[in-house]
């Protein structure tokens, strides 16, 4: 019986230059001799430099314990796949949440709202920003803006969890009809994240109108979560994924 011989490495080299990276990586898994031939730097350097130039620059920097180009390409490809993956759907929904906002002026209550998440109308662009109306029966006129205290909590239905989005004192950036506050940077989820931050801030704005006698009343409250990198509101799913770390048991 005639014994089948592996093609000489020279043939493999000639064929290898015509292969795509995925096919080349698969062929390198056939046996040790194929792996040695098809994992050489001169084959993988063009692929790595073209697709992941920043990783390719690590090759000489890592000398004398140089990382092979095939390994650098593999790392870059894995990172690219992770980046392109759609994030999982959050375990929370707006139906699980209740928004509570309190506006205090000294010892007086200016406005208090309790609004189930299911009743909030999402923004047209799908971001985590909501307008909450204040019932006319609860309108209280006030004058001293410097003594305001604004508190916004997100509560899990059934009082199973509470997360404070904002607790601010003092005057915000006042423009009649648009009094705004930003929270401190929100904490990063996790028990080992002391001192770290999430890159997110809460945003709360009061829709004010004149109440007579130089006083104003709150007729609308707007709340949202922004990224401090882009200063844009984050999407609803991103905000829910963040909140579930503080509201749901793991």
mmCIF file of C-alpha atoms in Angstrom:
data_model
loop_
_atom_site.group_PDB
_atom_site.id
_atom_site.type_symbol
_atom_site.label_atom_id
_atom_site.label_comp_id
_atom_site.label_asym_id
_atom_site.label_seq_id
_atom_site.Cartn_x
_atom_site.Cartn_y
_atom_site.Cartn_z
ATOM 1 C CA UNK A 1 0.000 0.000 0.000
ATOM 2 C CA UNK A 2 1.421 3.350 -1.036
ATOM 3 C CA UNK A 3 1.982 5.750 1.844
ATOM 4 C CA UNK A 4 0.611 9.284 1.435
ATOM 5 C CA UNK A 5 3.225 11.943 2.053
ATOM 6 C CA UNK A 6 2.589 15.510 3.123
ATOM 7 C CA UNK A 7 3.476 18.069 0.474
ATOM 8 C CA UNK A 8 6.926 19.624 0.960
ATOM 9 C CA UNK A 9 6.990 22.898 2.855
ATOM 10 C CA UNK A 10 7.986 24.745 -0.322
ATOM 11 C CA UNK A 11 4.626 23.795 -1.871
ATOM 12 C CA UNK A 12 2.794 24.890 1.235
ATOM 13 C CA UNK A 13 4.564 28.246 1.083
ATOM 14 C CA UNK A 14 3.515 28.760 -2.543
ATOM 15 C CA UNK A 15 -0.106 27.924 -1.756
ATOM 16 C CA UNK A 16 -0.163 29.898 1.491
ATOM 17 C CA UNK A 17 0.393 33.232 -0.267
ATOM 18 C CA UNK A 18 -2.928 32.735 -2.063
ATOM 19 C CA UNK A 19 -4.982 31.985 1.046
ATOM 20 C CA UNK A 20 -7.186 34.321 3.056
ATOM 21 C CA UNK A 21 -6.307 34.722 6.785
ATOM 22 C CA UNK A 22 -9.203 32.521 7.959
ATOM 23 C CA UNK A 23 -8.244 29.699 5.582
ATOM 24 C CA UNK A 24 -4.578 30.059 6.471
ATOM 25 C CA UNK A 25 -5.365 29.782 10.187
ATOM 26 C CA UNK A 26 -7.493 26.672 9.587
ATOM 27 C CA UNK A 27 -4.761 25.021 7.494
ATOM 28 C CA UNK A 28 -2.213 25.718 10.232
ATOM 29 C CA UNK A 29 -4.212 23.427 12.542
ATOM 30 C CA UNK A 30 -3.733 20.323 10.349
ATOM 31 C CA UNK A 31 -0.473 19.153 11.913
ATOM 32 C CA UNK A 32 2.717 20.436 13.505
ATOM 33 C CA UNK A 33 4.625 20.716 10.224
ATOM 34 C CA UNK A 34 1.802 22.692 8.597
ATOM 35 C CA UNK A 35 1.554 24.896 11.671
ATOM 36 C CA UNK A 36 5.289 25.662 11.533
ATOM 37 C CA UNK A 37 5.085 26.519 7.828
ATOM 38 C CA UNK A 38 1.839 28.473 7.836
ATOM 39 C CA UNK A 39 2.405 30.499 11.017
ATOM 40 C CA UNK A 40 5.556 32.231 9.844
ATOM 41 C CA UNK A 41 5.826 35.985 10.270
ATOM 42 C CA UNK A 42 6.422 36.763 6.598
ATOM 43 C CA UNK A 43 3.002 35.259 5.756
ATOM 44 C CA UNK A 44 1.064 37.007 8.513
ATOM 45 C CA UNK A 45 2.817 40.378 8.638
ATOM 46 C CA UNK A 46 0.963 41.804 5.571
ATOM 47 C CA UNK A 47 -2.416 40.688 6.944
ATOM 48 C CA UNK A 48 -1.714 42.093 10.404
ATOM 49 C CA UNK A 49 -0.303 45.393 9.122
ATOM 50 C CA UNK A 50 -3.259 45.945 6.789
ATOM 51 C CA UNK A 51 -6.041 45.026 9.229
ATOM 52 C CA UNK A 52 -4.572 46.009 12.627
ATOM 53 C CA UNK A 53 -1.618 48.400 12.133
ATOM 54 C CA UNK A 54 -1.496 49.430 15.801
ATOM 55 C CA UNK A 55 -1.156 45.786 16.870
ATOM 56 C CA UNK A 56 1.377 45.154 14.132
ATOM 57 C CA UNK A 57 3.592 47.822 15.682
ATOM 58 C CA UNK A 58 3.787 45.737 18.865
ATOM 59 C CA UNK A 59 5.809 43.052 17.110
ATOM 60 C CA UNK A 60 9.205 44.800 17.183
ATOM 61 C CA UNK A 61 8.392 46.522 20.477
ATOM 62 C CA UNK A 62 7.975 43.157 22.176
ATOM 63 C CA UNK A 63 11.453 41.899 21.186
ATOM 64 C CA UNK A 64 13.307 39.773 22.189
ATOM 65 C CA UNK A 65 10.169 37.902 23.323
ATOM 66 C CA UNK A 66 8.469 38.879 20.077
ATOM 67 C CA UNK A 67 4.793 38.010 19.650
ATOM 68 C CA UNK A 68 4.170 36.272 16.279
ATOM 69 C CA UNK A 69 2.140 38.213 13.734
ATOM 70 C CA UNK A 70 -0.362 35.360 13.534
ATOM 71 C CA UNK A 71 -1.016 35.771 17.273
ATOM 72 C CA UNK A 72 -1.371 39.541 16.944
ATOM 73 C CA UNK A 73 -3.820 39.065 14.060
ATOM 74 C CA UNK A 74 -5.815 36.590 16.143
ATOM 75 C CA UNK A 75 -6.024 39.062 19.050
ATOM 76 C CA UNK A 76 -7.159 41.839 16.736
ATOM 77 C CA UNK A 77 -9.770 39.655 15.069
ATOM 78 C CA UNK A 78 -11.194 38.529 18.426
ATOM 79 C CA UNK A 79 -11.425 42.145 19.646
ATOM 80 C CA UNK A 80 -13.151 43.165 16.410
ATOM 81 C CA UNK A 81 -15.755 40.420 16.753
ATOM 82 C CA UNK A 82 -16.495 41.449 20.344
ATOM 83 C CA UNK A 83 -16.894 45.077 19.271
ATOM 84 C CA UNK A 84 -19.309 44.165 16.494
ATOM 85 C CA UNK A 85 -21.465 41.947 18.696
ATOM 86 C CA UNK A 86 -24.815 43.395 19.660
ATOM 87 C CA UNK A 87 -25.010 43.879 23.434
ATOM 88 C CA UNK A 88 -27.498 41.603 25.210
ATOM 89 C CA UNK A 89 -30.957 42.882 25.950
ATOM 90 C CA UNK A 90 -31.223 44.306 29.485
ATOM 91 C CA UNK A 91 -32.959 42.233 32.140
ATOM 92 C CA UNK A 92 -34.921 45.313 33.183
ATOM 93 C CA UNK A 93 -37.643 47.087 31.231
ATOM 94 C CA UNK A 94 -39.309 50.436 31.775
ATOM 95 C CA UNK A 95 -42.336 48.517 33.085
ATOM 96 C CA UNK A 96 -40.181 47.396 36.053
ATOM 97 C CA UNK A 97 -39.377 50.936 37.160
ATOM 98 C CA UNK A 98 -40.985 53.839 38.995
ATOM 99 C CA UNK A 99 -39.495 57.349 38.805
ATOM 100 C CA UNK A 100 -39.832 59.564 41.866
ATOM 101 C CA UNK A 101 -38.750 63.205 41.871
ATOM 102 C CA UNK A 102 -38.930 65.630 44.812
ATOM 103 C CA UNK A 103 -38.291 69.366 44.609
ATOM 104 C CA UNK A 104 -37.891 70.983 48.006
ATOM 105 C CA UNK A 105 -37.470 74.681 48.772
ATOM 106 C CA UNK A 106 -36.128 74.834 52.295
ATOM 107 C CA UNK A 107 -38.712 72.952 54.337
ATOM 108 C CA UNK A 108 -41.500 73.368 51.762
ATOM 109 C CA UNK A 109 -42.333 70.833 49.102
ATOM 110 C CA UNK A 110 -42.486 72.526 45.696
ATOM 111 C CA UNK A 111 -43.266 69.466 43.592
ATOM 112 C CA UNK A 112 -43.411 65.707 44.051
ATOM 113 C CA UNK A 113 -44.041 63.236 41.241
ATOM 114 C CA UNK A 114 -44.288 59.454 41.252
ATOM 115 C CA UNK A 115 -44.463 58.090 37.720
ATOM 116 C CA UNK A 116 -44.384 54.412 36.625
ATOM 117 C CA UNK A 117 -41.926 53.796 33.819
ATOM 118 C CA UNK A 118 -44.733 52.281 31.744
ATOM 119 C CA UNK A 119 -46.434 55.703 31.650
ATOM 120 C CA UNK A 120 -43.392 57.548 30.315
ATOM 121 C CA UNK A 121 -43.359 58.362 26.633
ATOM 122 C CA UNK A 122 -39.965 57.564 25.093
ATOM 123 C CA UNK A 123 -38.100 60.196 23.149
ATOM 124 C CA UNK A 124 -38.426 59.875 19.372
ATOM 125 C CA UNK A 125 -34.737 59.062 19.045
ATOM 126 C CA UNK A 126 -34.996 56.230 21.594
ATOM 127 C CA UNK A 127 -32.775 57.841 24.205
ATOM 128 C CA UNK A 128 -33.186 57.700 27.978
ATOM 129 C CA UNK A 129 -34.842 61.066 28.379
ATOM 130 C CA UNK A 130 -38.398 61.618 29.616
ATOM 131 C CA UNK A 131 -40.774 64.487 30.316
ATOM 132 C CA UNK A 132 -42.989 64.154 33.393
ATOM 133 C CA UNK A 133 -45.934 66.476 33.863
ATOM 134 C CA UNK A 134 -46.782 67.937 37.255
ATOM 135 C CA UNK A 135 -50.486 67.906 38.111
ATOM 136 C CA UNK A 136 -52.013 71.349 38.356
ATOM 137 C CA UNK A 137 -53.383 70.573 41.833
ATOM 138 C CA UNK A 138 -49.821 70.171 43.097
ATOM 139 C CA UNK A 139 -48.376 73.426 41.758
ATOM 140 C CA UNK A 140 -46.703 75.490 44.490
ATOM 141 C CA UNK A 141 -45.276 78.930 43.741
ATOM 142 C CA UNK A 142 -41.810 79.713 45.085
ATOM 143 C CA UNK A 143 -39.165 82.387 44.769
ATOM 144 C CA UNK A 144 -35.877 81.369 46.389
ATOM 145 C CA UNK A 145 -34.056 79.308 43.728
ATOM 146 C CA UNK A 146 -30.793 79.122 45.696
ATOM 147 C CA UNK A 147 -32.309 76.917 48.405
ATOM 148 C CA UNK A 148 -33.742 74.205 46.149
ATOM 149 C CA UNK A 149 -33.009 70.538 46.758
ATOM 150 C CA UNK A 150 -33.643 68.171 43.829
ATOM 151 C CA UNK A 151 -33.862 64.404 44.398
ATOM 152 C CA UNK A 152 -34.499 61.813 41.693
ATOM 153 C CA UNK A 153 -34.778 58.117 42.540
ATOM 154 C CA UNK A 154 -35.435 55.121 40.307
ATOM 155 C CA UNK A 155 -37.387 52.467 42.207
ATOM 156 C CA UNK A 156 -37.838 48.820 41.264
ATOM 157 C CA UNK A 157 -41.518 47.828 41.277
ATOM 158 C CA UNK A 158 -42.597 46.459 44.652
ATOM 159 C CA UNK A 159 -39.927 48.556 46.418
ATOM 160 C CA UNK A 160 -37.419 45.781 45.775
ATOM 161 C CA UNK A 161 -34.622 48.213 45.060
ATOM 162 C CA UNK A 162 -33.833 51.939 44.875
ATOM 163 C CA UNK A 163 -31.084 53.808 43.052
ATOM 164 C CA UNK A 164 -30.505 57.534 43.578
ATOM 165 C CA UNK A 165 -29.852 59.174 40.240
ATOM 166 C CA UNK A 166 -29.505 62.681 41.650
ATOM 167 C CA UNK A 167 -29.469 64.551 44.952
ATOM 168 C CA UNK A 168 -28.506 68.155 44.308
ATOM 169 C CA UNK A 169 -28.770 71.321 46.360
ATOM 170 C CA UNK A 170 -28.680 74.947 45.304
ATOM 171 C CA UNK A 171 -29.395 76.862 42.168
ATOM 172 C CA UNK A 172 -28.946 75.275 38.760
ATOM 173 C CA UNK A 173 -28.266 77.020 35.434
ATOM 174 C CA UNK A 174 -31.396 79.149 35.549
ATOM 175 C CA UNK A 175 -33.258 80.271 32.459
ATOM 176 C CA UNK A 176 -36.950 80.850 32.982
ATOM 177 C CA UNK A 177 -38.670 77.688 31.788
ATOM 178 C CA UNK A 178 -35.470 75.645 31.867
ATOM 179 C CA UNK A 179 -33.777 75.198 35.228
ATOM 180 C CA UNK A 180 -31.209 72.422 34.939
ATOM 181 C CA UNK A 181 -29.025 70.286 37.193
ATOM 182 C CA UNK A 182 -26.388 67.652 36.514
ATOM 183 C CA UNK A 183 -25.515 64.964 39.030
ATOM 184 C CA UNK A 184 -22.016 63.968 39.971
ATOM 185 C CA UNK A 185 -20.589 61.265 37.736
ATOM 186 C CA UNK A 186 -22.534 58.108 38.493
ATOM 187 C CA UNK A 187 -20.674 55.193 40.126
ATOM 188 C CA UNK A 188 -19.339 52.276 38.140
ATOM 189 C CA UNK A 189 -21.207 49.032 38.900
ATOM 190 C CA UNK A 190 -19.351 46.424 40.924
ATOM 191 C CA UNK A 191 -18.137 45.879 44.447
ATOM 192 C CA UNK A 192 -14.503 46.606 43.550
ATOM 193 C CA UNK A 193 -15.129 49.913 41.780
ATOM 194 C CA UNK A 194 -14.492 52.288 44.686
ATOM 195 C CA UNK A 195 -13.323 55.609 43.287
ATOM 196 C CA UNK A 196 -14.110 54.602 39.705
ATOM 197 C CA UNK A 197 -16.771 56.282 37.613
ATOM 198 C CA UNK A 198 -19.094 55.237 34.839
ATOM 199 C CA UNK A 199 -18.766 58.109 32.378
ATOM 200 C CA UNK A 200 -22.479 58.846 32.921
ATOM 201 C CA UNK A 201 -24.319 61.709 34.600
ATOM 202 C CA UNK A 202 -27.974 62.261 35.410
ATOM 203 C CA UNK A 203 -29.683 65.314 34.015
ATOM 204 C CA UNK A 204 -32.812 66.936 35.443
ATOM 205 C CA UNK A 205 -34.578 70.038 34.182
ATOM 206 C CA UNK A 206 -37.556 71.909 35.565
ATOM 207 C CA UNK A 207 -40.089 73.449 33.240
ATOM 208 C CA UNK A 208 -41.032 76.655 35.033
ATOM 209 C CA UNK A 209 -43.640 79.288 34.367
ATOM 210 C CA UNK A 210 -44.479 82.524 36.099
ATOM 211 C CA UNK A 211 -46.805 82.107 39.044
ATOM 212 C CA UNK A 212 -47.408 85.770 39.788
ATOM 213 C CA UNK A 213 -45.826 88.091 42.303
ATOM 214 C CA UNK A 214 -42.331 87.377 40.994
ATOM 215 C CA UNK A 215 -42.687 83.691 41.831
ATOM 216 C CA UNK A 216 -42.564 80.623 39.599
ATOM 217 C CA UNK A 217 -44.168 77.185 39.584
ATOM 218 C CA UNK A 218 -42.946 73.821 38.275
ATOM 219 C CA UNK A 219 -45.226 72.448 35.563
ATOM 220 C CA UNK A 220 -42.915 69.878 33.966
ATOM 221 C CA UNK A 221 -39.872 67.836 34.968
ATOM 222 C CA UNK A 222 -37.460 66.348 32.416
ATOM 223 C CA UNK A 223 -34.992 63.627 33.386
ATOM 224 C CA UNK A 224 -32.313 61.765 31.459
ATOM 225 C CA UNK A 225 -28.873 60.150 31.490
ATOM 226 C CA UNK A 226 -25.983 61.513 29.433
ATOM 227 C CA UNK A 227 -22.530 60.273 28.477
ATOM 228 C CA UNK A 228 -19.837 62.736 29.548
ATOM 229 C CA UNK A 229 -17.736 61.691 26.538
ATOM 230 C CA UNK A 230 -20.200 62.870 23.889
ATOM 231 C CA UNK A 231 -22.634 64.836 26.073
ATOM 232 C CA UNK A 232 -25.468 63.008 24.372
ATOM 233 C CA UNK A 233 -28.287 61.114 26.023
ATOM 234 C CA UNK A 234 -27.653 57.362 26.156
ATOM 235 C CA UNK A 235 -30.139 54.955 24.623
ATOM 236 C CA UNK A 236 -32.817 53.350 26.800
ATOM 237 C CA UNK A 237 -31.259 49.871 26.679
ATOM 238 C CA UNK A 238 -27.833 51.193 27.754
ATOM 239 C CA UNK A 239 -29.370 53.006 30.722
ATOM 240 C CA UNK A 240 -31.391 49.928 31.719
ATOM 241 C CA UNK A 241 -28.283 47.716 31.519
ATOM 242 C CA UNK A 242 -26.570 50.181 33.865
ATOM 243 C CA UNK A 243 -29.467 50.383 36.332
ATOM 244 C CA UNK A 244 -29.948 46.619 36.584
ATOM 245 C CA UNK A 245 -26.557 46.313 38.301
ATOM 246 C CA UNK A 246 -27.931 48.324 41.224
ATOM 247 C CA UNK A 247 -31.566 47.201 41.252
ATOM 248 C CA UNK A 248 -31.468 43.474 40.473
ATOM 249 C CA UNK A 249 -29.868 40.803 42.670
ATOM 250 C CA UNK A 250 -27.082 38.787 41.022
#
